[in-house]
Amino acid sequence: MSSTPVDVRRTGKHIFTATNDRGAEVTIGRDGAPGAFTPGELLLAAIAGCSAVTSESMLIRRLGESAALDVHADRTKTEDDPHKFAEVQVRFDVDLGSIEDAGERAKLVDAVQRAIERLCTVSRSVEEGTPISLELPRD
């Protein structure tokens, strides 16, 4: 099993920088922090990004390398707890018009949906409620 650790370091008041072993960085902050993603926005980006990465090969193979592929994620929050997502909505904006046969379009959409449901690690982990182990210093 491979590990893909991410480190988060405080870089200013309410600002943090997440890094990985490949040198990528993303800025995290509270809602309204300029130039930063909130943790919730990062979760949405991870869900949309995983869906895009998982489906890219199938869609581009059928639509061509220059096809635009945009994936949007949004959320609704629970009424009784503003710190919890009630639902995440993922929407693909991709033009399937170059596939003339409606049956072929439907097959592609079904294949993309199955691939995301089976292979998108982020969505599967969120939907199935992956346990989180939290370790804090005690002394």
PDB file of C-alpha atoms in Angstrom:
ATOM      1  CA  MET A   1       0.000   0.000   0.000  1.00  0.00           C
ATOM      2  CA  SER A   2       1.516   3.318  -1.023  1.00  0.00           C
ATOM      3  CA  SER A   3       1.501   6.372   1.159  1.00  0.00           C
ATOM      4  CA  THR A   4       0.939   9.913  -0.079  1.00  0.00           C
ATOM      5  CA  PRO A   5       1.569  12.126   2.934  1.00  0.00           C
ATOM      6  CA  VAL A   6       0.674  15.784   3.004  1.00  0.00           C
ATOM      7  CA  ASP A   7       2.162  18.214   5.501  1.00  0.00           C
ATOM      8  CA  VAL A   8       0.447  21.401   6.651  1.00  0.00           C
ATOM      9  CA  ARG A   9       2.427  24.208   8.277  1.00  0.00           C
ATOM     10  CA  ARG A  10       1.244  27.503   9.739  1.00  0.00           C
ATOM     11  CA  THR A  11       2.651  30.324   7.609  1.00  0.00           C
ATOM     12  CA  GLY A  12       0.690  33.288   9.025  1.00  0.00           C
ATOM     13  CA  LYS A  13      -2.330  34.231  11.084  1.00  0.00           C
ATOM     14  CA  HIS A  14      -5.079  31.811   9.992  1.00  0.00           C
ATOM     15  CA  ILE A  15      -2.941  30.811   6.964  1.00  0.00           C
ATOM     16  CA  PHE A  16      -1.355  27.417   6.366  1.00  0.00           C
ATOM     17  CA  THR A  17       0.539  25.850   3.483  1.00  0.00           C
ATOM     18  CA  ALA A  18       0.014  22.224   2.519  1.00  0.00           C
ATOM     19  CA  THR A  19       2.874  20.494   0.704  1.00  0.00           C
ATOM     20  CA  ASN A  20       3.539  17.061  -0.718  1.00  0.00           C
ATOM     21  CA  ASP A  21       6.721  15.133  -1.539  1.00  0.00           C
ATOM     22  CA  ARG A  22       6.512  16.229  -5.203  1.00  0.00           C
ATOM     23  CA  GLY A  23       6.905  19.914  -4.338  1.00  0.00           C
ATOM     24  CA  ALA A  24       3.286  21.008  -4.812  1.00  0.00           C
ATOM     25  CA  GLU A  25       1.841  23.628  -2.489  1.00  0.00           C
ATOM     26  CA  VAL A  26      -1.618  24.953  -1.720  1.00  0.00           C
ATOM     27  CA  THR A  27      -2.583  27.733   0.675  1.00  0.00           C
ATOM     28  CA  ILE A  28      -5.283  26.994   3.257  1.00  0.00           C
ATOM     29  CA  GLY A  29      -7.075  29.533   5.411  1.00  0.00           C
ATOM     30  CA  ARG A  30     -10.293  30.545   7.051  1.00  0.00           C
ATOM     31  CA  ASP A  31     -13.275  31.663   5.010  1.00  0.00           C
ATOM     32  CA  GLY A  32     -12.400  35.018   3.451  1.00  0.00           C
ATOM     33  CA  ALA A  33      -8.614  34.615   3.675  1.00  0.00           C
ATOM     34  CA  PRO A  34      -7.226  36.111   0.455  1.00  0.00           C
ATOM     35  CA  GLY A  35      -5.445  33.685  -1.864  1.00  0.00           C
ATOM     36  CA  ALA A  36      -6.403  30.661   0.228  1.00  0.00           C
ATOM     37  CA  PHE A  37      -8.749  27.712   0.000  1.00  0.00           C
ATOM     38  CA  THR A  38     -10.813  26.805   3.044  1.00  0.00           C
ATOM     39  CA  PRO A  39     -10.527  23.166   4.119  1.00  0.00           C
ATOM     40  CA  GLY A  40     -14.094  22.620   2.865  1.00  0.00           C
ATOM     41  CA  GLU A  41     -13.209  24.057  -0.542  1.00  0.00           C
ATOM     42  CA  LEU A  42     -10.226  21.719  -0.687  1.00  0.00           C
ATOM     43  CA  LEU A  43     -12.526  18.778  -0.017  1.00  0.00           C
ATOM     44  CA  LEU A  44     -14.770  19.934  -2.871  1.00  0.00           C
ATOM     45  CA  ALA A  45     -11.712  20.356  -5.110  1.00  0.00           C
ATOM     46  CA  ALA A  46     -10.528  16.867  -4.176  1.00  0.00           C
ATOM     47  CA  ILE A  47     -13.902  15.349  -5.040  1.00  0.00           C
ATOM     48  CA  ALA A  48     -14.191  17.237  -8.357  1.00  0.00           C
ATOM     49  CA  GLY A  49     -10.529  16.615  -9.158  1.00  0.00           C
ATOM     50  CA  CYS A  50     -10.770  12.906  -8.453  1.00  0.00           C
ATOM     51  CA  SER A  51     -13.853  12.670 -10.679  1.00  0.00           C
ATOM     52  CA  ALA A  52     -12.029  14.538 -13.453  1.00  0.00           C
ATOM     53  CA  VAL A  53      -8.832  12.487 -13.205  1.00  0.00           C
ATOM     54  CA  THR A  54     -10.803   9.230 -13.088  1.00  0.00           C
ATOM     55  CA  SER A  55     -12.886  10.033 -16.162  1.00  0.00           C
ATOM     56  CA  GLU A  56     -10.355  11.950 -18.265  1.00  0.00           C
ATOM     57  CA  SER A  57      -9.034   9.035 -20.335  1.00  0.00           C
ATOM     58  CA  MET A  58     -12.482   7.748 -21.290  1.00  0.00           C
ATOM     59  CA  LEU A  59     -13.822  11.169 -22.204  1.00  0.00           C
ATOM     60  CA  ILE A  60     -10.762  12.421 -24.083  1.00  0.00           C
ATOM     61  CA  ARG A  61     -10.396   9.148 -25.991  1.00  0.00           C
ATOM     62  CA  ARG A  62     -13.954   9.621 -27.329  1.00  0.00           C
ATOM     63  CA  LEU A  63     -14.034  13.429 -27.624  1.00  0.00           C
ATOM     64  CA  GLY A  64     -10.477  14.253 -28.671  1.00  0.00           C
ATOM     65  CA  GLU A  65      -7.466  15.725 -26.918  1.00  0.00           C
ATOM     66  CA  SER A  66      -8.690  19.315 -27.323  1.00  0.00           C
ATOM     67  CA  ALA A  67     -12.067  18.684 -25.656  1.00  0.00           C
ATOM     68  CA  ALA A  68     -12.830  20.950 -22.713  1.00  0.00           C
ATOM     69  CA  LEU A  69     -13.477  19.075 -19.486  1.00  0.00           C
ATOM     70  CA  ASP A  70     -14.700  21.138 -16.534  1.00  0.00           C
ATOM     71  CA  VAL A  71     -15.938  19.620 -13.290  1.00  0.00           C
ATOM     72  CA  HIS A  72     -17.676  21.719 -10.643  1.00  0.00           C
ATOM     73  CA  ALA A  73     -18.355  20.776  -7.030  1.00  0.00           C
ATOM     74  CA  ASP A  74     -20.576  22.546  -4.526  1.00  0.00           C
ATOM     75  CA  ARG A  75     -22.167  21.609  -1.249  1.00  0.00           C
ATOM     76  CA  THR A  76     -25.184  22.164   0.891  1.00  0.00           C
ATOM     77  CA  LYS A  77     -24.729  22.321   4.642  1.00  0.00           C
ATOM     78  CA  THR A  78     -26.932  20.737   7.259  1.00  0.00           C
ATOM     79  CA  GLU A  79     -29.407  23.118   8.855  1.00  0.00           C
ATOM     80  CA  ASP A  80     -28.646  22.018  12.407  1.00  0.00           C
ATOM     81  CA  ASP A  81     -24.833  21.977  12.025  1.00  0.00           C
ATOM     82  CA  PRO A  82     -23.156  24.641   9.863  1.00  0.00           C
ATOM     83  CA  HIS A  83     -19.848  22.765  10.176  1.00  0.00           C
ATOM     84  CA  LYS A  84     -21.018  19.717   8.250  1.00  0.00           C
ATOM     85  CA  PHE A  85     -21.843  19.121   4.602  1.00  0.00           C
ATOM     86  CA  ALA A  86     -25.288  17.646   4.015  1.00  0.00           C
ATOM     87  CA  GLU A  87     -24.538  16.796   0.377  1.00  0.00           C
ATOM     88  CA  VAL A  88     -21.920  17.406  -2.280  1.00  0.00           C
ATOM     89  CA  GLN A  89     -23.044  18.045  -5.845  1.00  0.00           C
ATOM     90  CA  VAL A  90     -20.640  17.296  -8.713  1.00  0.00           C
ATOM     91  CA  ARG A  91     -21.425  18.551 -12.211  1.00  0.00           C
ATOM     92  CA  PHE A  92     -19.506  17.816 -15.402  1.00  0.00           C
ATOM     93  CA  ASP A  93     -19.453  20.442 -18.134  1.00  0.00           C
ATOM     94  CA  VAL A  94     -18.336  18.569 -21.208  1.00  0.00           C
ATOM     95  CA  ASP A  95     -19.748  18.753 -24.728  1.00  0.00           C
ATOM     96  CA  LEU A  96     -20.804  15.301 -25.896  1.00  0.00           C
ATOM     97  CA  GLY A  97     -22.245  16.709 -29.146  1.00  0.00           C
ATOM     98  CA  SER A  98     -19.515  15.161 -31.286  1.00  0.00           C
ATOM     99  CA  ILE A  99     -20.948  11.725 -30.452  1.00  0.00           C
ATOM    100  CA  GLU A 100     -23.913  11.687 -32.785  1.00  0.00           C
ATOM    101  CA  ASP A 101     -25.538   8.451 -31.611  1.00  0.00           C
ATOM    102  CA  ALA A 102     -27.582   8.994 -28.415  1.00  0.00           C
ATOM    103  CA  GLY A 103     -27.035   5.388 -27.395  1.00  0.00           C
ATOM    104  CA  GLU A 104     -23.260   5.806 -27.630  1.00  0.00           C
ATOM    105  CA  ARG A 105     -23.445   9.011 -25.557  1.00  0.00           C
ATOM    106  CA  ALA A 106     -25.473   7.185 -22.922  1.00  0.00           C
ATOM    107  CA  LYS A 107     -22.945   4.311 -22.840  1.00  0.00           C
ATOM    108  CA  LEU A 108     -20.090   6.772 -22.325  1.00  0.00           C
ATOM    109  CA  VAL A 109     -21.927   8.606 -19.534  1.00  0.00           C
ATOM    110  CA  ASP A 110     -22.751   5.293 -17.826  1.00  0.00           C
ATOM    111  CA  ALA A 111     -19.128   4.134 -18.126  1.00  0.00           C
ATOM    112  CA  VAL A 112     -17.845   7.396 -16.647  1.00  0.00           C
ATOM    113  CA  GLN A 113     -20.305   7.168 -13.759  1.00  0.00           C
ATOM    114  CA  ARG A 114     -19.330   3.534 -13.037  1.00  0.00           C
ATOM    115  CA  ALA A 115     -15.628   4.401 -13.159  1.00  0.00           C
ATOM    116  CA  ILE A 116     -16.040   7.274 -10.709  1.00  0.00           C
ATOM    117  CA  GLU A 117     -18.168   5.168  -8.356  1.00  0.00           C
ATOM    118  CA  ARG A 118     -15.620   2.331  -8.460  1.00  0.00           C
ATOM    119  CA  LEU A 119     -12.276   4.142  -8.727  1.00  0.00           C
ATOM    120  CA  CYS A 120     -12.538   7.667  -7.291  1.00  0.00           C
ATOM    121  CA  THR A 121     -10.744   7.256  -3.977  1.00  0.00           C
ATOM    122  CA  VAL A 122     -11.872  10.604  -2.565  1.00  0.00           C
ATOM    123  CA  SER A 123     -15.587  10.225  -3.296  1.00  0.00           C
ATOM    124  CA  ARG A 124     -15.615   6.621  -2.113  1.00  0.00           C
ATOM    125  CA  SER A 125     -13.818   7.532   1.109  1.00  0.00           C
ATOM    126  CA  VAL A 126     -16.198  10.408   1.859  1.00  0.00           C
ATOM    127  CA  GLU A 127     -19.319   8.411   1.000  1.00  0.00           C
ATOM    128  CA  GLU A 128     -18.273   5.398   3.048  1.00  0.00           C
ATOM    129  CA  GLY A 129     -17.202   7.486   6.050  1.00  0.00           C
ATOM    130  CA  THR A 130     -13.511   6.663   6.372  1.00  0.00           C
ATOM    131  CA  PRO A 131     -12.388   6.684  10.027  1.00  0.00           C
ATOM    132  CA  ILE A 132      -9.839   9.336  10.979  1.00  0.00           C
ATOM    133  CA  SER A 133      -7.168   8.612  13.565  1.00  0.00           C
ATOM    134  CA  LEU A 134      -6.128  11.789  15.413  1.00  0.00           C
ATOM    135  CA  GLU A 135      -2.857  11.895  17.341  1.00  0.00           C
ATOM    136  CA  LEU A 136      -2.143  14.874  19.625  1.00  0.00           C
ATOM    137  CA  PRO A 137       0.853  15.347  21.940  1.00  0.00           C
ATOM    138  CA  ARG A 138       0.022  14.598  25.575  1.00  0.00           C
ATOM    139  CA  ASP A 139       3.041  16.177  27.272  1.00  0.00           C
TER     140      ASP A 139
END
